Coordinates of C-alpha atoms and ligand atoms in Angstrom, one line a residue:
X1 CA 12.1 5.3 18.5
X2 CA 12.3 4.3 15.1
X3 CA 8.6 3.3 15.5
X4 CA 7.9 7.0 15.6
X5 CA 9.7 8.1 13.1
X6 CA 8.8 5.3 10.2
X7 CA 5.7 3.1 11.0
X8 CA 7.5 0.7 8.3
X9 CA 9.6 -0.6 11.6
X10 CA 8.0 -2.1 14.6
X11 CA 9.5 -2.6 17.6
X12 CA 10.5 -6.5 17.3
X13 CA 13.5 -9.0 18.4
X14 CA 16.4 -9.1 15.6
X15 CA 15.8 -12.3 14.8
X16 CA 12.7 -12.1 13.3
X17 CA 13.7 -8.8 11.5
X18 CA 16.4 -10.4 9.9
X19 CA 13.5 -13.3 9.2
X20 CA 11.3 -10.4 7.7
X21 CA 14.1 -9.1 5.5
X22 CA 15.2 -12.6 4.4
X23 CA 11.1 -13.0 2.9
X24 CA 11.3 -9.5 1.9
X25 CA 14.1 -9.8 -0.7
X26 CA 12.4 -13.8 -1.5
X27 CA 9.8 -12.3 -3.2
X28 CA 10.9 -9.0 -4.4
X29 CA 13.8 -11.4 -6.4
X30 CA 10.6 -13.5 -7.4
X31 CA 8.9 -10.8 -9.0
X32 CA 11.9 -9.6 -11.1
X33 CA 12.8 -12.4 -12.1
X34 CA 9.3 -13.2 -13.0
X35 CA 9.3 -9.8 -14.8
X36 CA 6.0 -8.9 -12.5
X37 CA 7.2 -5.2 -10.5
X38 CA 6.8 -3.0 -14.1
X39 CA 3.2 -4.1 -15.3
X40 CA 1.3 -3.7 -11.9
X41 CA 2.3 -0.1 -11.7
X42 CA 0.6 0.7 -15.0
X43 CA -2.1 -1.5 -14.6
X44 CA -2.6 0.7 -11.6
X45 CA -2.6 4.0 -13.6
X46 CA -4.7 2.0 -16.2
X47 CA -7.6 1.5 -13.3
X48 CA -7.7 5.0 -12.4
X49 CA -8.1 5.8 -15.9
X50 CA -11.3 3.5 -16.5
X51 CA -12.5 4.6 -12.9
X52 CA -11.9 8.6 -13.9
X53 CA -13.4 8.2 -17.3
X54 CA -16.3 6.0 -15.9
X55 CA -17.5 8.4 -13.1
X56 CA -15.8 11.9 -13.9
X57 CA -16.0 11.9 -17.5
X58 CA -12.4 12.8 -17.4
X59 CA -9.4 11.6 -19.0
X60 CA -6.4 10.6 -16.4
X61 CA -3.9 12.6 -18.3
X62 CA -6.2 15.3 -17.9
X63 CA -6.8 14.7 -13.7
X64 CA -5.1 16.5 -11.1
X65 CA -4.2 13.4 -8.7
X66 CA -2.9 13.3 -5.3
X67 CA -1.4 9.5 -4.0
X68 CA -1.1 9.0 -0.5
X69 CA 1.6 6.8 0.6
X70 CA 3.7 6.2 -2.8
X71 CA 6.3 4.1 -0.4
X72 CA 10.4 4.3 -0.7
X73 CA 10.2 3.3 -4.1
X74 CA 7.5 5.8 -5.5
X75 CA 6.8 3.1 -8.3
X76 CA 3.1 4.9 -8.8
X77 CA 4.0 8.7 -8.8
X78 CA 6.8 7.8 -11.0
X79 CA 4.3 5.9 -13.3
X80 CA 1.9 8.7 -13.1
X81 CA 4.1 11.8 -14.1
X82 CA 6.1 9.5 -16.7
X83 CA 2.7 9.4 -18.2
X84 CA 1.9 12.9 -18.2
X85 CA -0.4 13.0 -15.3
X86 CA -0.4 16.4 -13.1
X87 CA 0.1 14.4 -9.8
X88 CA 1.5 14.7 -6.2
X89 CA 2.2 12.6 -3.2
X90 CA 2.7 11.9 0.0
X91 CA 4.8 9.3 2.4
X92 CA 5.9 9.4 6.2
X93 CA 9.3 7.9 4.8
X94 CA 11.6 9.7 2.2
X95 CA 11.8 7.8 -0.5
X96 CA 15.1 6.6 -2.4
X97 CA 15.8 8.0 -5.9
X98 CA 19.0 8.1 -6.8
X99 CA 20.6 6.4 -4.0
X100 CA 23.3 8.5 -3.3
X101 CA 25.3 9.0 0.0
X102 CA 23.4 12.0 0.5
X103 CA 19.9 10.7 0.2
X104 CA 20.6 7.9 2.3
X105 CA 21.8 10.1 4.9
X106 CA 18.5 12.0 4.8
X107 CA 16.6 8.9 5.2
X108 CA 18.6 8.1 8.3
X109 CA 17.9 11.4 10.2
X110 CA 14.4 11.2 9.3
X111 CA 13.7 7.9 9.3
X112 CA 16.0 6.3 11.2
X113 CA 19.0 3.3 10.8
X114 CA 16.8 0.4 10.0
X115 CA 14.4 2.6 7.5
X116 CA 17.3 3.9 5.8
X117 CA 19.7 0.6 5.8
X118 CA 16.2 -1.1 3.8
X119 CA 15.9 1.5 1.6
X120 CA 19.3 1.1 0.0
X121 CA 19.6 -2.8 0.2
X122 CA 16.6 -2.4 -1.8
X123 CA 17.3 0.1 -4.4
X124 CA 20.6 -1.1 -5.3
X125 CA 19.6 -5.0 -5.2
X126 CA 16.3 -3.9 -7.3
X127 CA 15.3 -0.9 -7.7
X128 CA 17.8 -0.2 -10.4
X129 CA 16.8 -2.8 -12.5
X130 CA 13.1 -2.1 -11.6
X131 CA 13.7 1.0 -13.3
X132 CA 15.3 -0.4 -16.2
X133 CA 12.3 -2.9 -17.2
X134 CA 10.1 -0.1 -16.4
X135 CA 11.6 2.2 -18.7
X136 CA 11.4 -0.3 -21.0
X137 CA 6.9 -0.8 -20.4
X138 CA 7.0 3.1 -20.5
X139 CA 8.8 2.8 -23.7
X140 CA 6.2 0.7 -25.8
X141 CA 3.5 3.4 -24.2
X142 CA 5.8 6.6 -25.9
X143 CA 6.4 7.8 -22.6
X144 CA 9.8 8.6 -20.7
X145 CA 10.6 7.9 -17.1
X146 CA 10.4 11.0 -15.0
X147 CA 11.4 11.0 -11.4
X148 CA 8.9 13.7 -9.8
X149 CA 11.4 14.9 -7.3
X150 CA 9.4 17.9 -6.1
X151 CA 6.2 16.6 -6.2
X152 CA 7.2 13.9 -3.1
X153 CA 6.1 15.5 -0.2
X154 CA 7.6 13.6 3.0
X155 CA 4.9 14.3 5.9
X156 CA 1.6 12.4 7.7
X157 CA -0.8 12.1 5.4
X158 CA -3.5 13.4 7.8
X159 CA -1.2 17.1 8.3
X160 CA -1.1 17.9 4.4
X161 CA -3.7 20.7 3.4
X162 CA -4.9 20.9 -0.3
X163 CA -7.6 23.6 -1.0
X164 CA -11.2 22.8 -1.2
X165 CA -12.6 21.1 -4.3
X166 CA -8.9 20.7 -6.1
X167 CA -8.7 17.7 -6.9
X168 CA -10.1 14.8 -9.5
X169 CA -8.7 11.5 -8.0
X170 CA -7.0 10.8 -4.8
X171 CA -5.4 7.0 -4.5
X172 CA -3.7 5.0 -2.4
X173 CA -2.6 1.6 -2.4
X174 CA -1.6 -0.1 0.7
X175 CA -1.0 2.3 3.2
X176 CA -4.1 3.2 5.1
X177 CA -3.8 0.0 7.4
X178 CA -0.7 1.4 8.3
X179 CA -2.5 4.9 9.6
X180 CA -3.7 5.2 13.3
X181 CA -7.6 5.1 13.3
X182 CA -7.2 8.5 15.1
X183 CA -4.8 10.0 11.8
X184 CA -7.9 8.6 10.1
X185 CA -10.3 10.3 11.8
X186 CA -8.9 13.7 10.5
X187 CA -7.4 12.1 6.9
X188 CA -10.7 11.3 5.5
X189 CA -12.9 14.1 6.2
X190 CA -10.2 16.1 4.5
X191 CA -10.4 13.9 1.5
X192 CA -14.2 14.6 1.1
X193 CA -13.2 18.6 1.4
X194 CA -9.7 17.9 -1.0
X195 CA -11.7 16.4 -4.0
X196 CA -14.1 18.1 -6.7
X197 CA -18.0 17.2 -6.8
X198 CA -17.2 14.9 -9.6
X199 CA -13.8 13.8 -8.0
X200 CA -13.5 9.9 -6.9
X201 CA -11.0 8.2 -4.5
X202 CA -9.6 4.8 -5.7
X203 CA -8.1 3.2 -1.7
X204 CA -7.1 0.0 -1.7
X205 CA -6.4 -1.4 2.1
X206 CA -4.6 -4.5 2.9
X207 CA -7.3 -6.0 5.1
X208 CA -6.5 -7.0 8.9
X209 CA -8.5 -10.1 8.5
X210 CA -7.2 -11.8 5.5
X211 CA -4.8 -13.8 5.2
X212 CA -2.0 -11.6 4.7
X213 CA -3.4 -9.7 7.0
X214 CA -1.1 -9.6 9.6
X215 CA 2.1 -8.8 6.9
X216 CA 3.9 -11.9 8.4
X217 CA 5.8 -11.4 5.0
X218 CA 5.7 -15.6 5.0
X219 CA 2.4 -15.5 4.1
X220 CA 2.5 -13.1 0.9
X221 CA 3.5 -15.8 -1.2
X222 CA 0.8 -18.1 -0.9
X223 CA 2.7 -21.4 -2.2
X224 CA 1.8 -24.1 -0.6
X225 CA 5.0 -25.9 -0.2
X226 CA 7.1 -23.1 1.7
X227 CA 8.2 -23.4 4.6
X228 CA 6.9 -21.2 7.5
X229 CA 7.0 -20.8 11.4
X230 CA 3.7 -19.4 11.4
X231 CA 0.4 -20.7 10.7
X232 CA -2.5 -19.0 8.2
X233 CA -4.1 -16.1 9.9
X234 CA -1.5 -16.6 12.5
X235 CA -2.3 -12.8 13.3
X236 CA -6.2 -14.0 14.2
X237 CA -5.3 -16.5 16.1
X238 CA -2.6 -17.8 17.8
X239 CA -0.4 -14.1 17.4
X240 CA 3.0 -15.5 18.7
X241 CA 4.9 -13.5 15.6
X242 CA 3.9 -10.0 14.3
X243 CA 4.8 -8.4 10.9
X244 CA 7.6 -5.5 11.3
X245 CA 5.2 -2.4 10.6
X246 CA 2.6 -1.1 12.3
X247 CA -1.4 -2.1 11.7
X248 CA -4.6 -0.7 12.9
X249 CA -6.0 -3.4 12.7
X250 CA -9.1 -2.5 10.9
X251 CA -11.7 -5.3 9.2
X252 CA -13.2 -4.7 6.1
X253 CA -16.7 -3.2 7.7
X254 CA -15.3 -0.9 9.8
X255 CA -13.2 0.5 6.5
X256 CA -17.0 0.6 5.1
X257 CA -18.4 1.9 8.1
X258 CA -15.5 4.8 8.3
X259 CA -15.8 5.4 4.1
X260 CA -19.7 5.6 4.3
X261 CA -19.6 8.5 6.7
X262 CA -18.2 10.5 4.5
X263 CA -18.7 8.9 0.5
X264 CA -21.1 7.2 -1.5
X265 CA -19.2 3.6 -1.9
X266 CA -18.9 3.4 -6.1
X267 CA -17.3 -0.1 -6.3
X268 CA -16.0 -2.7 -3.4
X269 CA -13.4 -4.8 -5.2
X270 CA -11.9 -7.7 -3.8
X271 CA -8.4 -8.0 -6.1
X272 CA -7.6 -11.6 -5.0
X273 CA -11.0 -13.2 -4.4
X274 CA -11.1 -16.5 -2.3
X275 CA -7.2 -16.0 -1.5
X276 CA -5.7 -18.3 0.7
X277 CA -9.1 -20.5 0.2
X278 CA -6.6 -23.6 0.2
X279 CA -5.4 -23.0 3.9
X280 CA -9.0 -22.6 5.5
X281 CA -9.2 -25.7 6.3
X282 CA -12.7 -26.9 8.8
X283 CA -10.4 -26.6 12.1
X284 CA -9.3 -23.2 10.8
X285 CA -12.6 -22.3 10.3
X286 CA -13.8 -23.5 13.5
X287 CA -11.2 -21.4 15.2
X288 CA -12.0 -18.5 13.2
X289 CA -15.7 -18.6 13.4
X290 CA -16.3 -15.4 14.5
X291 CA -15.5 -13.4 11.3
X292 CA -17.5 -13.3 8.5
X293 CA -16.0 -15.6 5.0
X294 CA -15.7 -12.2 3.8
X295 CA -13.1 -10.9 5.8
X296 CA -11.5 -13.9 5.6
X297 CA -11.0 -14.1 2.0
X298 CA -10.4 -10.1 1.9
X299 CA -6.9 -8.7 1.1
X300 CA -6.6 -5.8 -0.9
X301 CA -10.0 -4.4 -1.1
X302 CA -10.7 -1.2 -3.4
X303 CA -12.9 1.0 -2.3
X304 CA -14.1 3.7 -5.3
X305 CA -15.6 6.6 -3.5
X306 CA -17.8 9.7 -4.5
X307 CA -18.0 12.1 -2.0
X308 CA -21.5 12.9 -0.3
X309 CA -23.1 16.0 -1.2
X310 CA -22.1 18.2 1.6
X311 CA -25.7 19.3 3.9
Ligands
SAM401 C1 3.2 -0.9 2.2 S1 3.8 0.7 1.8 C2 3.0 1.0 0.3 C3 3.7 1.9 -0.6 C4 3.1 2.1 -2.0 N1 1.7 2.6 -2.0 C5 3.1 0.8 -2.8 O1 2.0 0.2 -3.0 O2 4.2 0.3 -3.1 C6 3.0 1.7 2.9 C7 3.5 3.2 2.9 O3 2.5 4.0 3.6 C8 3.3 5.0 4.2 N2 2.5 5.6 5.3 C9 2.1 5.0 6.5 N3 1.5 5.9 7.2 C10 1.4 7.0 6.6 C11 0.9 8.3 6.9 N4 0.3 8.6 8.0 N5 1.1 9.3 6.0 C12 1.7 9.1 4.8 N6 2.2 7.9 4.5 C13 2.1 6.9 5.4 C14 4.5 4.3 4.7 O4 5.6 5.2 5.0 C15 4.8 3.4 3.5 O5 5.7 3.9 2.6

């Protein structure tokens, strides 16, 4: 049930939730304690920037931006408005702002138990503190944190209407491997109608195929002297364990195929090129010979995308 409601749960033995949540809060506590979770978010907002000026002409702080899937934590659309930006968003899952009873009790009738008991082991383990470094980043940039409240809307992605031509940059990190191809089919034709002739989208899958692929969360952290039941591109290959969310399952040229239909494809960037090279070892590649090296070595790929002059 909880599938239904929150694609962020999949329907898996407790064991290996508990497993996943265990390597969920590794290397969240890794990253604060590495001081990591503030930067990325701006260095997102920095990347739309370039991108906006580079093929709009257009400032971000002057953009009208629409993000789709800004997660429980809404690190970007809190980045974006703290900076000034006139931007919205979308998630399937409410997010988790202030953490209070009441909000938590939202999450649960909409999201269900297990969507709702993450959410706050997160934000009060480290969101709070996430929001105290990144006041901090916001600080040194003479900006204050805002928490856009009413400019989180909490619906499917491929349901939301935005009139025609209103918008300068639509974004997304992460989320469209977690959107049936059918949801797709209806999301991204929208998107061609959503943005302005000088208007770009910035999306940036997780691809099926690399490493990480399969969001076995053992294999985000790609040190190689942890410890892990599964083995690399265990989701290609032998599949005994499967990642608690649900995937479409999509390579990276069918995302190419799907984007061309619709967009001229600005820039294919590869964020972590050759990750996971260390693993691929010849009987791994043997096994895996049937996908090209670079769908292997893909992860997060960003596709920059001008729509096509409509016939
Ligand atoms: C891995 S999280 C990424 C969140 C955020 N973009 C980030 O980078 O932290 C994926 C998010 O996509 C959302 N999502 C999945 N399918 C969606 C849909 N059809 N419409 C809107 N959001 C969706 C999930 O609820 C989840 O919050």
């Amino acid at each position: 049930m909880d599938a239904v409601r929150s694609n962020s749960s999949a329907d898996l033995p407790i064991f290996w939730k508990v497993h996943e949540l265990v390597f969920l809060a590794r290397n969240y506590a890794y990253g604060l304690i590495k001081g990591q979770p503030a930067r990325p978010v701006l260095r997102y907002c920095d990347e739309y920037d370039r991108l906006l000026r580079k093929y709009a002409n257009l400032p971000l702080k002057s953009a009208k931006v629409f993000e789709i899937g800004f997660g429980t934590r809404a690190g970007i659309m809190i980045a974006l408005t703290s900076l000034g930006v006139d931007a919205y968003g979308v998630d399937l899952d409410e997010p988790i702002l202030h953490g209070s009873l009441r909000e938590i009790r939202d999450i649960y009738r909409k999201n269900g138990f297990e969507r709702a008991l993450k959410s706050s082991i997160r934000f009060y383990a480290f969101d709070l503190l996430w929001r105290r470094q990144f006041a901090q980043e916001l600080k040194r940039r003479g900006a204050t944190l805002q928490i856009p409240r009413n400019r989180l809307r909490v619906q499917d992605a491929a349901s939301v209407d935005w009139p025609d031509h209103s918008l300068d940059l639509i974004c997304s990190q992460a989320v469209f491997e977690h959107i049936p191809i059918s949801s797709l089919q209806r999301l991204v034709p929208k998107m061609v109608r959503w943005l302005k002739p000088s208007g770009i989208a910035s999306i940036t899958p997780d691809i099926f195929t690399g490493i990480s692929g399969g969001h076995l969360l053992e294999w985000f952290d790609l040190r190689k002297n942890r410890r892990r039941r599964s083995e690399p591109w265990e989701h290609l290959r032998k599949r005994r364990f499967h990642g608690n969310v649900y995937l479409n399952e999509l390579t990276r040229a069918e995302y190419r195929r799907m984007f061309s239909q619709y967009f001229e494809i600005l820039e294919e960037n590869v964020l972590q090129p050759n990750q996971g090279r260390e693993f691929y070892t010849p009987e791994v590649a043997e096994e895996l010979k049937e996908y090209p090296e670079e769908e292997i070595f893909s992860n997060g790929v960003q596709f920059v995308l001008r729509p096509k002059p409509l016939m």
